[in-house]
Amino acid sequence: MKWVKVIVSFILTLSFLSFPSCAFQSDELLVDDEEFGLEGAPQHRSPEPIPTRSPPVTSPTRKRHSDLDSDSKIQFSLDHAFGDSDFSPAGTFSARLKTWSHGGQFCQTLTKLRFSRNSFSDVEKEKFKNLLESDDFYRIRLPSNVLSPPGRDFIISSVKARCLPRESLDEHFVIHMEGVNVLAVNYGSPGSCPYPRNLKLPAKWSFSSHTVLKNSEQAPRAPVFTEEILGGENAEGEVVQPAERSFWAKYWMYLIPLGLIVMNAITQAMNMPEEQATGQVPAQGQPSAGAVQRGPSSAVRRR
Amino acid sequence: MAIGSFLILFILFFFSSLNPILSLYEDQVGLVDWHQQYLGKVKQAVFHTHKTGRKRVVVSTEENVVALLDLRQGEIFWRHVLGSNDVIDGIDIALGKYVITLSSGGSILRAWNLPDGQMVWESSLRGPKHSKSLLLVPTNLKIEKDNIVIIFSNGRLNAVSCIDGEVLWEKDFEGESLEVQQVIQPPGSNLIYVVGFASSSLFEMYQINALNGELLKHESAAFSGGFLGEVSPVFSETVVALDSTGLILLTVSFQNGMISFQQTPISNLVKDSFGPAKIIPSSVTGIFAIKMNAVTIVIRVTDENKLEVVEKTNHETSISDALPISEGQQAFALVQRAGPEIHLRVKLAHNWDDNLLKESVKMDQHRGLVHKIYINNYIRADKSYGFRALIVMEDHSLLLLQQGEIVWSREDGLASIIDVTTSELPVERDGVSVAKVEHNLFEWLKGHMLKLKGTLMLASPQDIAAIQSMRLKNSEKSKMTRDHNGFRKLLIVLTRAGKLFALHTGDGHIVWSYLLQSLQKSKVCQHPIGLNLYKWQVPHHHAMDENPSVLVIGKCGPSSDAPGALSFVDTYTGKELSSLSLVHSVALVIPLPYTDSTEQRLHLLIDADKHAHLYPKTPEAISIFEREFSNIYWYSVEDDNGIIKGHALRGKCTGEVADEVCFDTRELWSIVFPSESEKIIATVTRKLNEVVHTQAKVIADQEVMYKYISRNLLFVATVALKGSGEIGSVTPEESWLVAYLIDTVTGRILHRVTHHGSQGPVHAVFSENWVVYHYFNLKAHRYEMSVIEIYDQSRADNKDVWKLVLGKHNLTSPISLYSRPDVITKSQSYFFTHSVKTIAVTSTTKGITSKQLLIGTIGDQVLALEKRFLDPRRTVNPTQAEKEEGIIPLTDSLPIIPQSYVTHALRVEGLRGIITVPAKLESTTLVFAHGVDLFFTQLAPSRTYDSLTDDFNYALLLITIVALMAAIFLTWTLSERKELQENWR
């Protein structure tokens, strides 16, 4: 795990070093990635809006720009569809839109995303039940631009309806953002949805929603070894050489025959006194027994 | 025991003497690899008629190759591939020793030394506006002893010195709408005529002094009917054009600066008119041809500018350029295809009725029609004129005809391969004899004696040469049956001409070729395009008697809703089994992982309206398909729109296209990239047939990581809209590159990472659980390669042995992509020196062998780079355990080891693609690289650990064993005797 730490610290230093360009947003939202609808956390089971917690906003990057920042509240709606039906409103996302200018460019990001889910009407409940029975898709959609919905097109995501019901209807949104544009939304159950999917009706017809906003991560930069610019040749050569192997890995092909020879020598050495011993037996006038005994020893010699 | 260990020792000695190597020795070149050089479809050919060099021809091709060929054998003397952005506009020979090429839209003029192909000079020509490019090399026009070349390009007429490429004079034609059609230089005069159209109804003629570029005369005349298409010069001061309706022929003469039109309705010439005509340009004096639908009409222009039809034919006719043969006489050739023969006629320009030459040549049906003909004359033994013709066929092949025979042919269609697949060869049957491999025992023994000598380093240079030729000739490798190691296969390639070739992997010879009728120009389909090749039927278990077949998919025309065409071709015989013209278009082809009882693979074709069509259209296939109906998902990428969508099937088609095998689809998810900041430039998926040996990866300190292996992962790279141009066109701040890993079933973005200050083009390869991509880093001014590896955390707890023993693990539970994925990714970037044309990865039968990346470099070579170098777990100082695992210390750049070039000293000119096919032997993979050239080789990324090499000396082993046996018996008898003596003592 050590190297993970190294990389994390590396990324952190990089992000501090690199000047904040428009595409690279403040660290704040990276923190936002963290899961907050954790297992065991108190869940709101009421049909009323579920406030989603957002982490404290204290980051140096933000402070630097705080003078230019302007916050405004925006809302955008979530639509849903049952199977192939048309989309109808299902809830509202609200968030704070942070705007700052930097180098003549305006950068906008969303923070403090909250989601309020409309509860299912009876008709919708019936439709959803039908979906569960036919193992069909429950589909949702979001505008691709939160400032001027629907933007270029709607972002659609769907899940097999049988993945949602547990105690209540559990859903999990991961919204991938780029500025004020929604790239994609990953929608599904917060846990696993084992296959084959079994028909199971929810105990409560209410939603417990978890939402996560995600922005792009910055790639780790290619490592630059300044010292290797001087001794680059050596470094290159080092790579070409195969890794140093252990003694056994290097010389096993010699060691095995050597071992065999040694073994052979030992057996012979052990046979020697035996043979001398048995060799005297026939002399004592027991040829039959001697023949029997000599068999194996001579075989050893011949093999 | 002693003897046993001795034997083991001996065998071990043998194995250790087999020195495993990564690269080739010099004498191993050509043993398993082959290289073929091609040119592409010839678009212009110029014979070298200078006294000393009558046996050569210079050609330029559609693959932008300029080459000098030997007329006797058709071999390449020299060749230059100019590259895809340097299209050749014209070639000619000047001074009898320079090849002049005009390329890049008429802006680059080069002279090459004819005998050796060295470049002599290069000039760049600029001009005020884009226009047609014309190259003219006058024979007897000199400015102060300088022979000149006249070039019209980019709205400017240039006279360039042949000696050093210096521009002697230039003249702009800046008329607003002037479209110059022809530049004519009447032989023997110092005048140049530039003729063209202005504002569609005005005929313009400029007379220019060829010595200084001075404008002598400018005349224009209006013709109310307008003009259409090209003009054909018939005399030095007369051209023929068509009016805008294409029904009236205009003879325009501009003698003495006076422009006069003469109209001749085509209906006056031929009784039954066939709609608008098109002029086929030719340079023959007094003769031109027009084409109306499929009818070609050859027309002669008499001295009084009267038109006269001399021939009307339904056959496709090609006319050669004029060939001056003697004082004031010109010859030209006409060639037509009729059934299995082609008819060649050579005539004099002023005498239509007599033929100088009339020949019929038998021609393979699979070469199609004659597209182009170039003729050249020679003096026969009886002092009369003989003619040889160079013809370009519909399948892009190039042939030389002489005395009614094909002297040589070149399969230049292979220079433009669209798609490649492989097919197994037939299994060796009892009837098929293999005995002829070794001619007789004596030869066999002699061969092995030579090999033995070679091994013991006793061979003389002659012996070594004999050994080398013996190895190269090894008839084993080009046999037409399957081999035990799976090295022998058929490479089935589809070329741009719509021809299918089967190449043998052993030596690259063409086993069969077939010109697909469905991909030929016809009345219904004017511009057929070949798209893809798929394995249609791979006989496996219960259909062993069937021959394997491939599916060829094409479409009619470049538009997305053009109807498709399917062909099924048997890969053993090369015969078309059936073909289908589809009513729907083909936007996407999905080979499904299901086969029917005859091992035909089910294919789903998605059309432009997002309907899915199932093939084969059999009830059995439908029943198989319906079982898996709900598990079929696919995605579509709209590059220009920046949208990726996921789809699933809904049910049978409704509406007018009601059909048993047609299915409606629905949209499941969509990803919309912001149009102002991201543009899709690359999408890569895993190969469908890739095999992964194990999901678990044991890392240092006995930890296990589980690879996230999903066939439904898609790698997408986007760049900033500004940064989608050429490298260096933007500053690092304005450009970024975002890499995505997307699950194509649910549309989840599993990983998303931004590379700031980076730019495309992106070349990527996806295999197992990793993707490697190559791009340009603007900040570091270098190319970079990044790797992303993705691991499954949901299985990470299965490390405990006890869990595995007691069965308390989730390794066998089915994976559903609807579960929330629990993955981690690791990535790292490295600098890489080369720019890259394409990247591929080796693939083996069982996926055990370690992988190599095959990088097609800008120098048209293939570099093998071990995947180990692109391991994201590389650190600066790996621990001992990591070192043992094979982790290389981290460096900032990837090494390029000269020995690891797969193509060794060769170049695969115009490299476009690299295909890897697993052999049956796990350690070995077959690599086929294609471009203008073809290259094939076998690779063993982890060396051949599972077989002895080809040059293993079996004879020596045999002799040793025999010697040992003899020794055993000898010592045995000796010891017996000794024992007996001892007993008798």
PDB file of N, CA, C and O in Angstrom, chain A residues 123-177:
ATOM      1  N   VAL A 123     -50.662   4.817  -9.658  1.00  0.00           N
ATOM      2  CA  VAL A 123     -50.500   4.360 -11.043  1.00  0.00           C
ATOM      3  C   VAL A 123     -49.060   3.923 -11.265  1.00  0.00           C
ATOM      4  O   VAL A 123     -48.772   2.884 -11.865  1.00  0.00           O
ATOM      5  N   GLU A 124     -48.161   4.747 -10.762  1.00  0.00           N
ATOM      6  CA  GLU A 124     -46.739   4.446 -10.953  1.00  0.00           C
ATOM      7  C   GLU A 124     -46.349   3.166 -10.224  1.00  0.00           C
ATOM      8  O   GLU A 124     -45.554   2.382 -10.719  1.00  0.00           O
ATOM      9  N   LYS A 125     -46.944   2.999  -9.044  1.00  0.00           N
ATOM     10  CA  LYS A 125     -46.671   1.767  -8.298  1.00  0.00           C
ATOM     11  C   LYS A 125     -47.070   0.559  -9.121  1.00  0.00           C
ATOM     12  O   LYS A 125     -46.350  -0.431  -9.197  1.00  0.00           O
ATOM     13  N   GLU A 126     -48.244   0.681  -9.729  1.00  0.00           N
ATOM     14  CA  GLU A 126     -48.750  -0.419 -10.538  1.00  0.00           C
ATOM     15  C   GLU A 126     -47.808  -0.692 -11.708  1.00  0.00           C
ATOM     16  O   GLU A 126     -47.461  -1.838 -12.000  1.00  0.00           O
ATOM     17  N   LYS A 127     -47.378   0.397 -12.328  1.00  0.00           N
ATOM     18  CA  LYS A 127     -46.462   0.257 -13.467  1.00  0.00           C
ATOM     19  C   LYS A 127     -45.165  -0.404 -13.027  1.00  0.00           C
ATOM     20  O   LYS A 127     -44.612  -1.248 -13.716  1.00  0.00           O
ATOM     21  N   PHE A 128     -44.706   0.013 -11.879  1.00  0.00           N
ATOM     22  CA  PHE A 128     -43.440  -0.524 -11.394  1.00  0.00           C
ATOM     23  C   PHE A 128     -43.581  -2.017 -11.086  1.00  0.00           C
ATOM     24  O   PHE A 128     -42.681  -2.808 -11.355  1.00  0.00           O
ATOM     25  N   LYS A 129     -44.727  -2.365 -10.549  1.00  0.00           N
ATOM     26  CA  LYS A 129     -44.967  -3.785 -10.275  1.00  0.00           C
ATOM     27  C   LYS A 129     -44.930  -4.597 -11.563  1.00  0.00           C
ATOM     28  O   LYS A 129     -44.385  -5.695 -11.603  1.00  0.00           O
ATOM     29  N   ASN A 130     -45.531  -4.001 -12.592  1.00  0.00           N
ATOM     30  CA  ASN A 130     -45.499  -4.685 -13.889  1.00  0.00           C
ATOM     31  C   ASN A 130     -44.073  -4.879 -14.379  1.00  0.00           C
ATOM     32  O   ASN A 130     -43.733  -5.922 -14.923  1.00  0.00           O
ATOM     33  N   LEU A 131     -43.281  -3.828 -14.160  1.00  0.00           N
ATOM     34  CA  LEU A 131     -41.872  -3.929 -14.549  1.00  0.00           C
ATOM     35  C   LEU A 131     -41.194  -5.067 -13.810  1.00  0.00           C
ATOM     36  O   LEU A 131     -40.435  -5.846 -14.378  1.00  0.00           O
ATOM     37  N   LEU A 132     -41.479  -5.139 -12.499  1.00  0.00           N
ATOM     38  CA  LEU A 132     -40.850  -6.178 -11.692  1.00  0.00           C
ATOM     39  C   LEU A 132     -41.239  -7.552 -12.205  1.00  0.00           C
ATOM     40  O   LEU A 132     -40.416  -8.454 -12.282  1.00  0.00           O
ATOM     41  N   GLU A 133     -42.500  -7.670 -12.576  1.00  0.00           N
ATOM     42  CA  GLU A 133     -42.954  -8.982 -13.027  1.00  0.00           C
ATOM     43  C   GLU A 133     -42.329  -9.378 -14.359  1.00  0.00           C
ATOM     44  O   GLU A 133     -41.959 -10.522 -14.565  1.00  0.00           O
ATOM     45  N   SER A 134     -42.204  -8.390 -15.241  1.00  0.00           N
ATOM     46  CA  SER A 134     -41.662  -8.744 -16.561  1.00  0.00           C
ATOM     47  C   SER A 134     -40.145  -8.582 -16.625  1.00  0.00           C
ATOM     48  O   SER A 134     -39.558  -8.750 -17.692  1.00  0.00           O
ATOM     49  N   ASP A 135     -39.518  -8.282 -15.507  1.00  0.00           N
ATOM     50  CA  ASP A 135     -38.066  -8.069 -15.450  1.00  0.00           C
ATOM     51  C   ASP A 135     -37.644  -7.067 -16.523  1.00  0.00           C
ATOM     52  O   ASP A 135     -36.757  -7.325 -17.332  1.00  0.00           O
ATOM     53  N   ASP A 136     -38.296  -5.934 -16.519  1.00  0.00           N
ATOM     54  CA  ASP A 136     -38.034  -4.934 -17.543  1.00  0.00           C
ATOM     55  C   ASP A 136     -37.199  -3.783 -16.969  1.00  0.00           C
ATOM     56  O   ASP A 136     -36.829  -3.798 -15.808  1.00  0.00           O
ATOM     57  N   PHE A 137     -36.957  -2.831 -17.821  1.00  0.00           N
ATOM     58  CA  PHE A 137     -36.069  -1.735 -17.431  1.00  0.00           C
ATOM     59  C   PHE A 137     -36.841  -0.570 -16.824  1.00  0.00           C
ATOM     60  O   PHE A 137     -37.903  -0.187 -17.319  1.00  0.00           O
ATOM     61  N   TYR A 138     -36.265  -0.018 -15.768  1.00  0.00           N
ATOM     62  CA  TYR A 138     -36.732   1.234 -15.211  1.00  0.00           C
ATOM     63  C   TYR A 138     -35.725   2.272 -15.681  1.00  0.00           C
ATOM     64  O   TYR A 138     -34.523   2.108 -15.480  1.00  0.00           O
ATOM     65  N   ARG A 139     -36.203   3.300 -16.370  1.00  0.00           N
ATOM     66  CA  ARG A 139     -35.270   4.227 -16.995  1.00  0.00           C
ATOM     67  C   ARG A 139     -35.376   5.613 -16.379  1.00  0.00           C
ATOM     68  O   ARG A 139     -36.476   6.053 -15.998  1.00  0.00           O
ATOM     69  N   ILE A 140     -34.273   6.298 -16.302  1.00  0.00           N
ATOM     70  CA  ILE A 140     -34.279   7.672 -15.807  1.00  0.00           C
ATOM     71  C   ILE A 140     -33.550   8.549 -16.809  1.00  0.00           C
ATOM     72  O   ILE A 140     -32.781   8.059 -17.633  1.00  0.00           O
ATOM     73  N   ARG A 141     -33.777   9.834 -16.713  1.00  0.00           N
ATOM     74  CA  ARG A 141     -32.998  10.725 -17.575  1.00  0.00           C
ATOM     75  C   ARG A 141     -32.744  12.070 -16.899  1.00  0.00           C
ATOM     76  O   ARG A 141     -33.507  12.505 -16.030  1.00  0.00           O
ATOM     77  N   LEU A 142     -31.677  12.689 -17.310  1.00  0.00           N
ATOM     78  CA  LEU A 142     -31.265  13.991 -16.772  1.00  0.00           C
ATOM     79  C   LEU A 142     -30.937  14.889 -17.957  1.00  0.00           C
ATOM     80  O   LEU A 142     -30.588  14.394 -19.031  1.00  0.00           O
ATOM     81  N   PRO A 143     -31.036  16.185 -17.790  1.00  0.00           N
ATOM     82  CA  PRO A 143     -30.598  17.046 -18.889  1.00  0.00           C
ATOM     83  C   PRO A 143     -29.075  16.994 -19.006  1.00  0.00           C
ATOM     84  O   PRO A 143     -28.386  16.785 -18.015  1.00  0.00           O
ATOM     85  N   SER A 144     -28.559  17.215 -20.215  1.00  0.00           N
ATOM     86  CA  SER A 144     -27.100  17.148 -20.355  1.00  0.00           C
ATOM     87  C   SER A 144     -26.457  18.472 -19.967  1.00  0.00           C
ATOM     88  O   SER A 144     -25.251  18.549 -19.816  1.00  0.00           O
ATOM     89  N   ASN A 145     -27.266  19.514 -19.833  1.00  0.00           N
ATOM     90  CA  ASN A 145     -26.727  20.783 -19.356  1.00  0.00           C
ATOM     91  C   ASN A 145     -27.660  21.284 -18.266  1.00  0.00           C
ATOM     92  O   ASN A 145     -28.858  21.411 -18.491  1.00  0.00           O
ATOM     93  N   VAL A 146     -27.122  21.565 -17.105  1.00  0.00           N
ATOM     94  CA  VAL A 146     -28.004  21.907 -15.987  1.00  0.00           C
ATOM     95  C   VAL A 146     -28.457  23.363 -16.049  1.00  0.00           C
ATOM     96  O   VAL A 146     -29.436  23.736 -15.420  1.00  0.00           O
ATOM     97  N   LEU A 147     -27.748  24.193 -16.813  1.00  0.00           N
ATOM     98  CA  LEU A 147     -28.146  25.599 -16.891  1.00  0.00           C
ATOM     99  C   LEU A 147     -29.248  25.797 -17.920  1.00  0.00           C
ATOM    100  O   LEU A 147     -30.177  26.563 -17.704  1.00  0.00           O
ATOM    101  N   SER A 148     -29.124  25.131 -19.044  1.00  0.00           N
ATOM    102  CA  SER A 148     -30.131  25.275 -20.086  1.00  0.00           C
ATOM    103  C   SER A 148     -30.661  23.905 -20.466  1.00  0.00           C
ATOM    104  O   SER A 148     -30.294  23.358 -21.489  1.00  0.00           O
ATOM    105  N   PRO A 149     -31.463  23.306 -19.587  1.00  0.00           N
ATOM    106  CA  PRO A 149     -31.948  21.964 -19.877  1.00  0.00           C
ATOM    107  C   PRO A 149     -32.824  21.950 -21.116  1.00  0.00           C
ATOM    108  O   PRO A 149     -33.510  22.942 -21.375  1.00  0.00           O
ATOM    109  N   PRO A 150     -32.853  20.918 -21.925  1.00  0.00           N
ATOM    110  CA  PRO A 150     -32.104  19.680 -21.694  1.00  0.00           C
ATOM    111  C   PRO A 150     -30.696  19.690 -22.284  1.00  0.00           C
ATOM    112  O   PRO A 150     -30.068  18.650 -22.313  1.00  0.00           O
ATOM    113  N   GLY A 151     -30.197  20.827 -22.736  1.00  0.00           N
ATOM    114  CA  GLY A 151     -28.870  20.825 -23.357  1.00  0.00           C
ATOM    115  C   GLY A 151     -28.938  20.180 -24.724  1.00  0.00           C
ATOM    116  O   GLY A 151     -29.943  20.287 -25.412  1.00  0.00           O
ATOM    117  N   ARG A 152     -27.898  19.492 -25.078  1.00  0.00           N
ATOM    118  CA  ARG A 152     -27.870  18.885 -26.413  1.00  0.00           C
ATOM    119  C   ARG A 152     -28.795  17.690 -26.505  1.00  0.00           C
ATOM    120  O   ARG A 152     -29.401  17.441 -27.524  1.00  0.00           O
ATOM    121  N   ASP A 153     -28.844  16.935 -25.450  1.00  0.00           N
ATOM    122  CA  ASP A 153     -29.650  15.725 -25.462  1.00  0.00           C
ATOM    123  C   ASP A 153     -29.851  15.319 -24.002  1.00  0.00           C
ATOM    124  O   ASP A 153     -29.176  15.821 -23.123  1.00  0.00           O
ATOM    125  N   PHE A 154     -30.771  14.420 -23.773  1.00  0.00           N
ATOM    126  CA  PHE A 154     -30.932  13.919 -22.419  1.00  0.00           C
ATOM    127  C   PHE A 154     -29.927  12.811 -22.154  1.00  0.00           C
ATOM    128  O   PHE A 154     -29.547  12.065 -23.054  1.00  0.00           O
ATOM    129  N   ILE A 155     -29.513  12.735 -20.902  1.00  0.00           N
ATOM    130  CA  ILE A 155     -28.662  11.626 -20.488  1.00  0.00           C
ATOM    131  C   ILE A 155     -29.596  10.549 -19.960  1.00  0.00           C
ATOM    132  O   ILE A 155     -30.369  10.798 -19.034  1.00  0.00           O
ATOM    133  N   ILE A 156     -29.509   9.408 -20.534  1.00  0.00           N
ATOM    134  CA  ILE A 156     -30.415   8.332 -20.136  1.00  0.00           C
ATOM    135  C   ILE A 156     -29.626   7.252 -19.420  1.00  0.00           C
ATOM    136  O   ILE A 156     -28.458   7.006 -19.731  1.00  0.00           O
ATOM    137  N   SER A 157     -30.235   6.655 -18.438  1.00  0.00           N
ATOM    138  CA  SER A 157     -29.649   5.495 -17.799  1.00  0.00           C
ATOM    139  C   SER A 157     -30.788   4.568 -17.415  1.00  0.00           C
ATOM    140  O   SER A 157     -31.895   5.025 -17.158  1.00  0.00           O
ATOM    141  N   SER A 158     -30.530   3.291 -17.401  1.00  0.00           N
ATOM    142  CA  SER A 158     -31.596   2.370 -17.036  1.00  0.00           C
ATOM    143  C   SER A 158     -31.052   1.216 -16.220  1.00  0.00           C
ATOM    144  O   SER A 158     -29.848   0.934 -16.242  1.00  0.00           O
ATOM    145  N   VAL A 159     -31.935   0.582 -15.525  1.00  0.00           N
ATOM    146  CA  VAL A 159     -31.555  -0.547 -14.706  1.00  0.00           C
ATOM    147  C   VAL A 159     -32.728  -1.521 -14.723  1.00  0.00           C
ATOM    148  O   VAL A 159     -33.884  -1.129 -14.922  1.00  0.00           O
ATOM    149  N   LYS A 160     -32.417  -2.795 -14.588  1.00  0.00           N
ATOM    150  CA  LYS A 160     -33.499  -3.775 -14.476  1.00  0.00           C
ATOM    151  C   LYS A 160     -34.244  -3.464 -13.180  1.00  0.00           C
ATOM    152  O   LYS A 160     -33.630  -3.334 -12.114  1.00  0.00           O
ATOM    153  N   ALA A 161     -35.560  -3.352 -13.258  1.00  0.00           N
ATOM    154  CA  ALA A 161     -36.335  -2.916 -12.095  1.00  0.00           C
ATOM    155  C   ALA A 161     -36.125  -3.832 -10.900  1.00  0.00           C
ATOM    156  O   ALA A 161     -36.169  -3.397  -9.750  1.00  0.00           O
ATOM    157  N   ARG A 162     -35.845  -5.093 -11.153  1.00  0.00           N
ATOM    158  CA  ARG A 162     -35.694  -6.041 -10.039  1.00  0.00           C
ATOM    159  C   ARG A 162     -34.430  -5.784  -9.225  1.00  0.00           C
ATOM    160  O   ARG A 162     -34.224  -6.419  -8.194  1.00  0.00           O
ATOM    161  N   CYS A 163     -33.557  -4.883  -9.703  1.00  0.00           N
ATOM    162  CA  CYS A 163     -32.353  -4.586  -8.933  1.00  0.00           C
ATOM    163  C   CYS A 163     -32.635  -3.595  -7.808  1.00  0.00           C
ATOM    164  O   CYS A 163     -31.830  -3.445  -6.896  1.00  0.00           O
ATOM    165  N   LEU A 164     -33.729  -2.874  -7.892  1.00  0.00           N
ATOM    166  CA  LEU A 164     -33.945  -1.784  -6.944  1.00  0.00           C
ATOM    167  C   LEU A 164     -34.554  -2.220  -5.606  1.00  0.00           C
ATOM    168  O   LEU A 164     -34.106  -1.766  -4.563  1.00  0.00           O
ATOM    169  N   PRO A 165     -35.583  -3.050  -5.590  1.00  0.00           N
ATOM    170  CA  PRO A 165     -36.254  -3.268  -4.308  1.00  0.00           C
ATOM    171  C   PRO A 165     -35.395  -4.017  -3.299  1.00  0.00           C
ATOM    172  O   PRO A 165     -34.752  -4.997  -3.623  1.00  0.00           O
ATOM    173  N   ARG A 166     -35.403  -3.471  -2.089  1.00  0.00           N
ATOM    174  CA  ARG A 166     -34.853  -4.191  -0.923  1.00  0.00           C
ATOM    175  C   ARG A 166     -35.881  -4.000   0.162  1.00  0.00           C
ATOM    176  O   ARG A 166     -37.041  -4.323  -0.048  1.00  0.00           O
ATOM    177  N   GLU A 167     -35.461  -3.364   1.252  1.00  0.00           N
ATOM    178  CA  GLU A 167     -36.447  -2.953   2.249  1.00  0.00           C
ATOM    179  C   GLU A 167     -37.361  -1.917   1.619  1.00  0.00           C
ATOM    180  O   GLU A 167     -38.567  -2.062   1.532  1.00  0.00           O
ATOM    181  N   SER A 168     -36.714  -0.860   1.147  1.00  0.00           N
ATOM    182  CA  SER A 168     -37.425   0.149   0.377  1.00  0.00           C
ATOM    183  C   SER A 168     -36.848   0.051  -1.042  1.00  0.00           C
ATOM    184  O   SER A 168     -36.241  -0.947  -1.386  1.00  0.00           O
ATOM    185  N   LEU A 169     -37.058   1.080  -1.810  1.00  0.00           N
ATOM    186  CA  LEU A 169     -36.440   1.082  -3.133  1.00  0.00           C
ATOM    187  C   LEU A 169     -35.109   1.810  -3.012  1.00  0.00           C
ATOM    188  O   LEU A 169     -35.080   3.008  -2.757  1.00  0.00           O
ATOM    189  N   ASP A 170     -34.039   1.093  -3.155  1.00  0.00           N
ATOM    190  CA  ASP A 170     -32.725   1.705  -2.977  1.00  0.00           C
ATOM    191  C   ASP A 170     -32.155   2.082  -4.334  1.00  0.00           C
ATOM    192  O   ASP A 170     -32.088   1.240  -5.220  1.00  0.00           O
ATOM    193  N   GLU A 171     -31.748   3.310  -4.430  1.00  0.00           N
ATOM    194  CA  GLU A 171     -31.154   3.714  -5.696  1.00  0.00           C
ATOM    195  C   GLU A 171     -29.870   4.486  -5.445  1.00  0.00           C
ATOM    196  O   GLU A 171     -29.667   5.056  -4.376  1.00  0.00           O
ATOM    197  N   HIS A 172     -29.028   4.490  -6.438  1.00  0.00           N
ATOM    198  CA  HIS A 172     -27.712   5.094  -6.298  1.00  0.00           C
ATOM    199  C   HIS A 172     -27.369   5.808  -7.595  1.00  0.00           C
ATOM    200  O   HIS A 172     -27.400   5.201  -8.670  1.00  0.00           O
ATOM    201  N   PHE A 173     -27.105   7.112  -7.479  1.00  0.00           N
ATOM    202  CA  PHE A 173     -26.755   7.894  -8.667  1.00  0.00           C
ATOM    203  C   PHE A 173     -25.284   8.270  -8.598  1.00  0.00           C
ATOM    204  O   PHE A 173     -24.829   8.722  -7.558  1.00  0.00           O
ATOM    205  N   VAL A 174     -24.590   8.096  -9.675  1.00  0.00           N
ATOM    206  CA  VAL A 174     -23.257   8.715  -9.791  1.00  0.00           C
ATOM    207  C   VAL A 174     -23.341   9.626 -11.005  1.00  0.00           C
ATOM    208  O   VAL A 174     -23.541   9.154 -12.123  1.00  0.00           O
ATOM    209  N   ILE A 175     -23.264  10.916 -10.758  1.00  0.00           N
ATOM    210  CA  ILE A 175     -23.414  11.860 -11.867  1.00  0.00           C
ATOM    211  C   ILE A 175     -22.032  12.370 -12.257  1.00  0.00           C
ATOM    212  O   ILE A 175     -21.311  12.937 -11.441  1.00  0.00           O
ATOM    213  N   HIS A 176     -21.670  12.097 -13.486  1.00  0.00           N
ATOM    214  CA  HIS A 176     -20.362  12.544 -13.981  1.00  0.00           C
ATOM    215  C   HIS A 176     -20.531  13.920 -14.616  1.00  0.00           C
ATOM    216  O   HIS A 176     -21.310  14.088 -15.549  1.00  0.00           O
ATOM    217  N   MET A 177     -19.794  14.888 -14.053  1.00  0.00           N
ATOM    218  CA  MET A 177     -19.967  16.274 -14.490  1.00  0.00           C
ATOM    219  C   MET A 177     -18.715  16.768 -15.200  1.00  0.00           C
ATOM    220  O   MET A 177     -17.607  16.311 -14.956  1.00  0.00           O
TER     221      MET A 177
END
